[in-house]
PDB file of C-alpha atoms and ligand atoms in Angstrom:
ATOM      1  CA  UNK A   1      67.239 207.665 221.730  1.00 62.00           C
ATOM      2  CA  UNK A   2      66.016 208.635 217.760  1.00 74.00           C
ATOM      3  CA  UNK A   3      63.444 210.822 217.845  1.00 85.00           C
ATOM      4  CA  UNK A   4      59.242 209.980 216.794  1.00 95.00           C
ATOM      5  CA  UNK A   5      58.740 210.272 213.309  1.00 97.00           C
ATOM      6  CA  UNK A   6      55.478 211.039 211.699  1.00 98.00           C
ATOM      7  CA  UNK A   7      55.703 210.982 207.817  1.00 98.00           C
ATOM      8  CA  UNK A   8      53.552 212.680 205.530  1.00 98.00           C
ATOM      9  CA  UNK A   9      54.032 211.742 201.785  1.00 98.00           C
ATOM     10  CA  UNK A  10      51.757 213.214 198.353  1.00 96.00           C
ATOM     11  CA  UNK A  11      52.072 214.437 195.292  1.00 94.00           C
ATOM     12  CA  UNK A  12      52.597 218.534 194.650  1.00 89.00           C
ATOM     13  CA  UNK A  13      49.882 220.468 196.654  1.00 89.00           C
ATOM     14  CA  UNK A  14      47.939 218.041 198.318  1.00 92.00           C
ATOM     15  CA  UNK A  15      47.996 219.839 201.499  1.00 92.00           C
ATOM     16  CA  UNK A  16      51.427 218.064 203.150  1.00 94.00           C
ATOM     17  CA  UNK A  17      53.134 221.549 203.984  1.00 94.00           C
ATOM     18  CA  UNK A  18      50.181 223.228 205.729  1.00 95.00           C
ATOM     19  CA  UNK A  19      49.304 219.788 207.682  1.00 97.00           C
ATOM     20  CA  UNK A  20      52.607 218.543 208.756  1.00 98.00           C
ATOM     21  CA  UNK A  21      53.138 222.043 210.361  1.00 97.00           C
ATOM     22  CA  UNK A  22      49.928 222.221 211.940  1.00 97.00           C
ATOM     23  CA  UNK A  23      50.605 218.579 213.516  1.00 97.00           C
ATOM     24  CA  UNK A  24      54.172 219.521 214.113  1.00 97.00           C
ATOM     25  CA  UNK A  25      52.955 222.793 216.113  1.00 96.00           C
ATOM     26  CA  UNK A  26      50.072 220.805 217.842  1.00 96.00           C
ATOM     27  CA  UNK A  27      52.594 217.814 219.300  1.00 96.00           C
ATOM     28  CA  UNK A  28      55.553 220.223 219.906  1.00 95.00           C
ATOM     29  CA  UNK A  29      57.287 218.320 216.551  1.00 96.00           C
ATOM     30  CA  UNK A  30      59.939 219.796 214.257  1.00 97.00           C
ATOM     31  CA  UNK A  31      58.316 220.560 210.934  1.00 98.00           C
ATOM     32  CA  UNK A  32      60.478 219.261 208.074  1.00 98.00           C
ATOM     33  CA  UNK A  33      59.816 220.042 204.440  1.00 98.00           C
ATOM     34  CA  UNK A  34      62.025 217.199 202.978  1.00 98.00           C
ATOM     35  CA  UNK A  35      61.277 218.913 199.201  1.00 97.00           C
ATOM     36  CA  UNK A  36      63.590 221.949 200.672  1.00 98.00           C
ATOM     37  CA  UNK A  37      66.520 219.524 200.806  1.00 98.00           C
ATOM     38  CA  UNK A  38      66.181 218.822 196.957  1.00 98.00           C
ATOM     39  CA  UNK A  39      65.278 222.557 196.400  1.00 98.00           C
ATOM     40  CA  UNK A  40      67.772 223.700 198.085  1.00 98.00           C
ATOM     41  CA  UNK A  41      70.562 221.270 195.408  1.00 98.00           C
ATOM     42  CA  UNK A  42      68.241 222.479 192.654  1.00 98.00           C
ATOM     43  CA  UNK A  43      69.267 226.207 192.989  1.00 98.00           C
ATOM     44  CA  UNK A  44      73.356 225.244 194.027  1.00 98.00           C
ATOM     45  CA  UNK A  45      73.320 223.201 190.369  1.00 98.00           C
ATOM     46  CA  UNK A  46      71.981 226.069 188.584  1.00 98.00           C
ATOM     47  CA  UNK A  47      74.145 228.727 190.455  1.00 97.00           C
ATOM     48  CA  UNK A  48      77.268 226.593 190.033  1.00 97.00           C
ATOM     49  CA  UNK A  49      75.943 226.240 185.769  1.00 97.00           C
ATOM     50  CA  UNK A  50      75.730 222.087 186.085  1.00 96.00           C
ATOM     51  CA  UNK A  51      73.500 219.558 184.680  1.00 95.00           C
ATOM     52  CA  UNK A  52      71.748 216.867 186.726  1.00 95.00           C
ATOM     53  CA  UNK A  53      73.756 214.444 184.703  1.00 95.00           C
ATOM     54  CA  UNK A  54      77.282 216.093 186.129  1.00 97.00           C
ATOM     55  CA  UNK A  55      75.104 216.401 189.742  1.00 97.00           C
ATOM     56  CA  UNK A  56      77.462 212.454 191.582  1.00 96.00           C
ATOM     57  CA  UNK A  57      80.491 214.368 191.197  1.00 96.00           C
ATOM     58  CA  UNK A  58      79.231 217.544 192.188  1.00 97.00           C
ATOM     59  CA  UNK A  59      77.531 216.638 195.287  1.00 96.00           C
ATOM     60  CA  UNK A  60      79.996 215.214 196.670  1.00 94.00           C
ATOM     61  CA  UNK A  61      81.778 218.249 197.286  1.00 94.00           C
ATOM     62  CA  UNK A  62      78.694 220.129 198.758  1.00 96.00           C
ATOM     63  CA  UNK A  63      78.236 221.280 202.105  1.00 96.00           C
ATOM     64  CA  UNK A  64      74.356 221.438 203.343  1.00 97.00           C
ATOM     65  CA  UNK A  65      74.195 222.952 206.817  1.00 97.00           C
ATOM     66  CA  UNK A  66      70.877 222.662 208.641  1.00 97.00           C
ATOM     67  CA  UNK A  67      69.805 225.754 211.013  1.00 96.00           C
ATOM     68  CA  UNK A  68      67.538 225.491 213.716  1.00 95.00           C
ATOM     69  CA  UNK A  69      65.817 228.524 215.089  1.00 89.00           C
ATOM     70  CA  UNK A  70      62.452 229.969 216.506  1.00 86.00           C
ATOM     71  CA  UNK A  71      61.318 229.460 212.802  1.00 86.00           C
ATOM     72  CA  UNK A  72      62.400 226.221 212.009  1.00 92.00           C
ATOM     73  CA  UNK A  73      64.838 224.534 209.777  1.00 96.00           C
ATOM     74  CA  UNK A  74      67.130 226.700 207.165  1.00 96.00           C
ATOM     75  CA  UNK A  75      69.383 225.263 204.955  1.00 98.00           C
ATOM     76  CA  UNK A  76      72.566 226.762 203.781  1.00 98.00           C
ATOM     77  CA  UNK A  77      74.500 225.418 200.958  1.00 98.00           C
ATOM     78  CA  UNK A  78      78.458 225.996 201.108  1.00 97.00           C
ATOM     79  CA  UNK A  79      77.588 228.723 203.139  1.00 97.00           C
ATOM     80  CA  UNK A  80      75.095 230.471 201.323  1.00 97.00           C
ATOM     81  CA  UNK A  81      71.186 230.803 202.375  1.00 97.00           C
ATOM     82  CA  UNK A  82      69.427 228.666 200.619  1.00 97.00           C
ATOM     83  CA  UNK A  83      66.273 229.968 201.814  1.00 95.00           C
ATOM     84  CA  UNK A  84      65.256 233.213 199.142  1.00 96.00           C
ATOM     85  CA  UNK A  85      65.476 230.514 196.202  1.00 97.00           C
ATOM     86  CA  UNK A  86      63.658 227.568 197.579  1.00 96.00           C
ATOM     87  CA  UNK A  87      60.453 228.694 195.421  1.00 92.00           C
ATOM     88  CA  UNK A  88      61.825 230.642 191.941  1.00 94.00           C
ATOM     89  CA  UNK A  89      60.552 228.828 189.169  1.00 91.00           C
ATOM     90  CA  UNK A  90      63.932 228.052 188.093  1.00 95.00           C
ATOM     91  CA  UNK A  91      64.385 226.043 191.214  1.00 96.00           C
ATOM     92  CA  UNK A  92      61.214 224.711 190.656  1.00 92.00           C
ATOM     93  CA  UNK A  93      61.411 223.708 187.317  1.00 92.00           C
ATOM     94  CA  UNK A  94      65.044 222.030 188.163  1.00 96.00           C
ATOM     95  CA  UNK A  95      63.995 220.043 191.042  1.00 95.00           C
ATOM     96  CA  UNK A  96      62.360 216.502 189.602  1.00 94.00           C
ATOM     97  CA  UNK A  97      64.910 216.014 187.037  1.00 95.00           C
ATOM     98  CA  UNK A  98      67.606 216.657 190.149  1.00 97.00           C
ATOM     99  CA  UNK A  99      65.693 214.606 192.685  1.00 96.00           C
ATOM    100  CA  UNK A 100      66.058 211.810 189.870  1.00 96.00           C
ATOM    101  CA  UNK A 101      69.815 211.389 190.817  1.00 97.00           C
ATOM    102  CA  UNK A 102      69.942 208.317 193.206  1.00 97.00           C
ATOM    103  CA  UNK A 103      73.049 210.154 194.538  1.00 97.00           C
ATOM    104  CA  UNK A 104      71.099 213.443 195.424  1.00 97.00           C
ATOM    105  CA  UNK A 105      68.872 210.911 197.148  1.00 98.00           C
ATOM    106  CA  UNK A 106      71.832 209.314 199.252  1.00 97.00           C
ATOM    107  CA  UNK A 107      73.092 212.513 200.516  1.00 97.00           C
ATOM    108  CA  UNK A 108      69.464 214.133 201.552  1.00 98.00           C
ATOM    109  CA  UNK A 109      68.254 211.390 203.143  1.00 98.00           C
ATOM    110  CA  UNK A 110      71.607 211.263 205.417  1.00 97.00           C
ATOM    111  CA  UNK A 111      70.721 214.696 206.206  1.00 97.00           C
ATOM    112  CA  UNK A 112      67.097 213.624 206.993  1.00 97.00           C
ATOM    113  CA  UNK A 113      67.880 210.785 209.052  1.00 97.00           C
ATOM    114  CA  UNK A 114      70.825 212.734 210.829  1.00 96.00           C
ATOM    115  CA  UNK A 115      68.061 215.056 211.892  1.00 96.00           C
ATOM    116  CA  UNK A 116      65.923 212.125 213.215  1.00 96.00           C
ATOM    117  CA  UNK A 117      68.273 211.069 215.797  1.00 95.00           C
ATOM    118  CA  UNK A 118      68.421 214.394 217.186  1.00 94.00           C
ATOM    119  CA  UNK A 119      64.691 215.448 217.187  1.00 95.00           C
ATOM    120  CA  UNK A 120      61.120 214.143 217.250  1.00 96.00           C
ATOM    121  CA  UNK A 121      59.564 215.501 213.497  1.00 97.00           C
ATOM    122  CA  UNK A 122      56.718 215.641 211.584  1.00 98.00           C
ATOM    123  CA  UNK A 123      58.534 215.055 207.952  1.00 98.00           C
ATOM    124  CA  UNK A 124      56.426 215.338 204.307  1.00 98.00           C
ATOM    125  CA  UNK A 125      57.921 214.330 201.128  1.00 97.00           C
ATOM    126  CA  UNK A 126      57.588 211.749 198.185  1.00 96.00           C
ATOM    127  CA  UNK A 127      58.964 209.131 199.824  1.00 97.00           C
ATOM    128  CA  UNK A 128      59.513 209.633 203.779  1.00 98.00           C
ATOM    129  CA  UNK A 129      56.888 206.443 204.473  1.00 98.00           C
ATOM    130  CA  UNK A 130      58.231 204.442 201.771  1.00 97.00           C
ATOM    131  CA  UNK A 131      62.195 204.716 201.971  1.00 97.00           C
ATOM    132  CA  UNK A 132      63.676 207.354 204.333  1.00 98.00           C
ATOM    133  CA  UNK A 133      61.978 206.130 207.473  1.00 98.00           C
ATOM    134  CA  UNK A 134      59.650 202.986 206.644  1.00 97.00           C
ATOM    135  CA  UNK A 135      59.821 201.652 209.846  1.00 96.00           C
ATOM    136  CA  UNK A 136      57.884 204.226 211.502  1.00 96.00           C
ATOM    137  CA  UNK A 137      54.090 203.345 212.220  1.00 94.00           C
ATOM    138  CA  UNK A 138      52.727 206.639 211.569  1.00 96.00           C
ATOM    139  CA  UNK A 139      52.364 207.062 207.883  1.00 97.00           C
ATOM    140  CA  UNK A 140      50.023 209.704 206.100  1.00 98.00           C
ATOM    141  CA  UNK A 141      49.507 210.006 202.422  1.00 97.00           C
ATOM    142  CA  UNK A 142      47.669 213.158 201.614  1.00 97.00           C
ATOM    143  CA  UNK A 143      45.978 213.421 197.895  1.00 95.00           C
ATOM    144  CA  UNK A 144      43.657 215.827 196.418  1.00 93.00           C
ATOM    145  CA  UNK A 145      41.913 215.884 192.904  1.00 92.00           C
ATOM    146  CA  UNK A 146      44.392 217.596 190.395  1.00 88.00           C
ATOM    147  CA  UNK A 147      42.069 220.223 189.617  1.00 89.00           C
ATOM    148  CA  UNK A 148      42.053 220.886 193.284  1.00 90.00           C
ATOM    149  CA  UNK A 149      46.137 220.820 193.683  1.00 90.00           C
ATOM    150  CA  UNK A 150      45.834 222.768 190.317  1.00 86.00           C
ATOM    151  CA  UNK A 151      43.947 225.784 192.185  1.00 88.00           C
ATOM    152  CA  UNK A 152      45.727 225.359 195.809  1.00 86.00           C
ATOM    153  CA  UNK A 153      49.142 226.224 193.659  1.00 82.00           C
ATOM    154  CA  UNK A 154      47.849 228.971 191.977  1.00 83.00           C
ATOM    155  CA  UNK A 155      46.396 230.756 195.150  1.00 84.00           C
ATOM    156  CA  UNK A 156      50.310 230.520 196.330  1.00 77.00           C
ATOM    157  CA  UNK A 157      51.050 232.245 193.392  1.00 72.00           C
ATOM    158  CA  UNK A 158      53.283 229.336 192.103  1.00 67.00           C
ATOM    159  CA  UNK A 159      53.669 229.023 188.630  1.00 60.00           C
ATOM    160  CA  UNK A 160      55.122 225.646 188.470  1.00 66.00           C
ATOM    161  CA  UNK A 161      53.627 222.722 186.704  1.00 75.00           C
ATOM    162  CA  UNK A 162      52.009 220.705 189.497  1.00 79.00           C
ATOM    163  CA  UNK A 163      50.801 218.028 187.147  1.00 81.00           C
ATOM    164  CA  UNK A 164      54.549 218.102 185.067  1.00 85.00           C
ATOM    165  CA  UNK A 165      56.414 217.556 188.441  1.00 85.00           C
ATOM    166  CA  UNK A 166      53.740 214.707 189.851  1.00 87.00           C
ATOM    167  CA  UNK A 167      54.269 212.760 186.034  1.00 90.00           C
ATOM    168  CA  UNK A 168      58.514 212.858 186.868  1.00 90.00           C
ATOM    169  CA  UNK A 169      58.166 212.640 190.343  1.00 90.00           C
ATOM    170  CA  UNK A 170      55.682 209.258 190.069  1.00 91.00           C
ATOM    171  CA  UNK A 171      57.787 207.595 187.073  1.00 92.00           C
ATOM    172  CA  UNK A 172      61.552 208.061 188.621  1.00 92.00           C
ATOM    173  CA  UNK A 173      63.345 204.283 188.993  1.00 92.00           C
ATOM    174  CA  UNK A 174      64.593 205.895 192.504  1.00 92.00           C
ATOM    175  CA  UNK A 175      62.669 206.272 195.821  1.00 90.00           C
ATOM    176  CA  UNK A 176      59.123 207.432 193.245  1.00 92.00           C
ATOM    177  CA  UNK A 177      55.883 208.795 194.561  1.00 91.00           C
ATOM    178  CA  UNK A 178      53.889 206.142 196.213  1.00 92.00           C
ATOM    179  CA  UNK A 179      51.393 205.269 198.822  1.00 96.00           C
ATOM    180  CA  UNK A 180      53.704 203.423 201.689  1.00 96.00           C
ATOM    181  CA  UNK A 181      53.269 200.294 203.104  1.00 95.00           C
ATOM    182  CA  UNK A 182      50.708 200.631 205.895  1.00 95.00           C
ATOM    183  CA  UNK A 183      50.217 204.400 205.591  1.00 97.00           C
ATOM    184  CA  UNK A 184      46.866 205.767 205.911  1.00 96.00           C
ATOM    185  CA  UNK A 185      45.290 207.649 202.751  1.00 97.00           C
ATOM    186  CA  UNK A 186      43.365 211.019 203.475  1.00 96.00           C
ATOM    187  CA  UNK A 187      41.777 212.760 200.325  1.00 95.00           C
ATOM    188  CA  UNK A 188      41.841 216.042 201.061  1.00 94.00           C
ATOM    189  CA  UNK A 189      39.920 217.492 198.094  1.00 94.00           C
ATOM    190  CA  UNK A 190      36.896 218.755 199.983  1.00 92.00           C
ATOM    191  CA  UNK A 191      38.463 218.685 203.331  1.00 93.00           C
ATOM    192  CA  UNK A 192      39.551 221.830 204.797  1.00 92.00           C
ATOM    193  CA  UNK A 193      42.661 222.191 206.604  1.00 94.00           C
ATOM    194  CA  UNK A 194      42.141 222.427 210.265  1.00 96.00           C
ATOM    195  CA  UNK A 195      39.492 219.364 209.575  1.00 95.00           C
ATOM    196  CA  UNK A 196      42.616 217.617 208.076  1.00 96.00           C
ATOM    197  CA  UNK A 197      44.786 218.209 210.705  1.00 97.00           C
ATOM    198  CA  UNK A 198      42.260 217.126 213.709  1.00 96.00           C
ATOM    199  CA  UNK A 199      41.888 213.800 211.639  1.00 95.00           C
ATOM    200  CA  UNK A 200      45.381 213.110 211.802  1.00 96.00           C
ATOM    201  CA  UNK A 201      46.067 214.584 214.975  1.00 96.00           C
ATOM    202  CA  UNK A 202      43.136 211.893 216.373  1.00 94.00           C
ATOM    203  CA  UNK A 203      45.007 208.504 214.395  1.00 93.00           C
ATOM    204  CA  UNK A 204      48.106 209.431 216.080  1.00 92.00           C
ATOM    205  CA  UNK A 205      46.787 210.154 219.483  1.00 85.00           C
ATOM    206  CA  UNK A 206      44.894 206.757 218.836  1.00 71.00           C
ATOM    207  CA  UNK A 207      47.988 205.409 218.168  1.00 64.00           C
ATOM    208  CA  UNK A 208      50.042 206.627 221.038  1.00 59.00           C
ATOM    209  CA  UNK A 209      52.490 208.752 219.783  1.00 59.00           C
ATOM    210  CA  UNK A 210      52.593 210.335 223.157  1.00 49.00           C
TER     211      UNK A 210
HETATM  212  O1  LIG B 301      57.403 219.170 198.284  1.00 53.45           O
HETATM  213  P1  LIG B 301      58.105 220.025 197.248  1.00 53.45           P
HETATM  214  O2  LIG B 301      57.180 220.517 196.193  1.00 53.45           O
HETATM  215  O3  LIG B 301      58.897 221.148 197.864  1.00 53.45           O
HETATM  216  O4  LIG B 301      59.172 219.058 196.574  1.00 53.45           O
HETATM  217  C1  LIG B 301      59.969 219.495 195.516  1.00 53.45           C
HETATM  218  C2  LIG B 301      60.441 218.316 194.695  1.00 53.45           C
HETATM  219  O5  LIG B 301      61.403 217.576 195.445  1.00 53.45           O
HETATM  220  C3  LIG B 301      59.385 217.312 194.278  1.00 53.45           C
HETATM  221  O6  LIG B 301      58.804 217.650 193.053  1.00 53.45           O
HETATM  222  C4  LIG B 301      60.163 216.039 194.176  1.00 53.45           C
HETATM  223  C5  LIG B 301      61.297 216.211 195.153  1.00 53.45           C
HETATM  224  N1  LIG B 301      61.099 215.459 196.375  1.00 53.45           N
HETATM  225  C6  LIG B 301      61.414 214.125 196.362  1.00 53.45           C
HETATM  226  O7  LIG B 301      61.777 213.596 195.315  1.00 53.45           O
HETATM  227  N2  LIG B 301      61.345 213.402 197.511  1.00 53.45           N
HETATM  228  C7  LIG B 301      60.928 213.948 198.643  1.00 53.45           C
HETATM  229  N3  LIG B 301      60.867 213.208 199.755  1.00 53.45           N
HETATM  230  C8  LIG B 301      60.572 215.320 198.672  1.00 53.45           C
HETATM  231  C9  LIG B 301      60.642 216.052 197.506  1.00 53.45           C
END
């Protein structure tokens, strides 16, 4: 039987990571950061010196292994840990333009959904709620001012453009950022995060997920 899935979609820093875990670890979930996936492409085009435009062919060939452990999911690409390069602002920096590519689409959300038949997950993303599974009934959209994602990704010590990757992420013709069909909206701007996770944890519960 496919597993539960409980998607969590917003734009950069709106609290998705720190949530979806915390409901993940609450309902005994696996905690998937979709945005790894296309990270994880992002640093094999720039180690293997393509463009996004070459990235169809180049895909094709790839090899994207997905590791469970006690920690959660790793990815390694043709071998190689992904994991040390998810968050260099190289990766960063590459990863709109690359998540662009409706054929970098195709081949994470295979991996995605392959993962869904095996496991019950809390998944965030762009466009989990929309596209990858939009037949699921538990949809979340998380947003937060931009001042207030802004701030969040400087306290990680990012130094990505938050408001740079929301413009290319929300414009793309393929799969962009929106607010799915029948998800419910939670602004998290003056919300802190346990309070976020209770609320969440409360619609699903009053929505049976158990
Ligand atoms: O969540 P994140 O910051 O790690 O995501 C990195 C990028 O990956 C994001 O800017 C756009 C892309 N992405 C996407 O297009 N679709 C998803 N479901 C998840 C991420």
């Amino acid at each position: 039987m496919p597993g539960r899935v409980i998607a969590i979609d917003g734009p950069a820093a709106s609290g998705k990571s720190s949530v979806s875990r915390g409901v993940a670890a609450k309902l005994g979930f696996l905690f998937v950061s979709s945005g790894h996936f296309y990270r994880a492409f992002a640093w094999g085009v720039l180690r293997d010196g393509i463009s996004p435009e070459q990235a169809p062919g180049w895909i094709s060939g790839r090899r994207l292994e997905v590791r469970l452990d006690a920690s959660g999911v790793s990815l390694l690409l043709d071998g190689e840990d992904a994991t040390p390069h998810l968050s260099e602002a190289a990766t960063a920096a590459m990863v709109s333009p690359l998540a662009a590519v409706p054929a970098v689409r195709d081949m994470v959300n295979t991996c995605l959904r392959a993962l869904a038949a095996e496991h019950d997950l809390v998944m965030e993303g762009r466009d989990i709620g929309s596209v990858v599974f939009p037949d699921t009934p538990w949809k979340f959209y998380l947003d937060a001012s931009p001042e207030e994602r802004a701030r969040r990704r400087a306290r990680e010590g990012a130094v990505d453009s938050v408001a740079e990757r929301d413009r290319l992420d929300s414009t793309r013709a393929t799969a962009p950022l929106t607010i799915p069909e029948g998800a419910i909206v939670i602004d998290t701007t003056h919300l802190g995060l346990d309070g976020v996770i209770s609320a969440v944890l409360e619609l699903i519960n009053a929505g049976d997920v158990r």
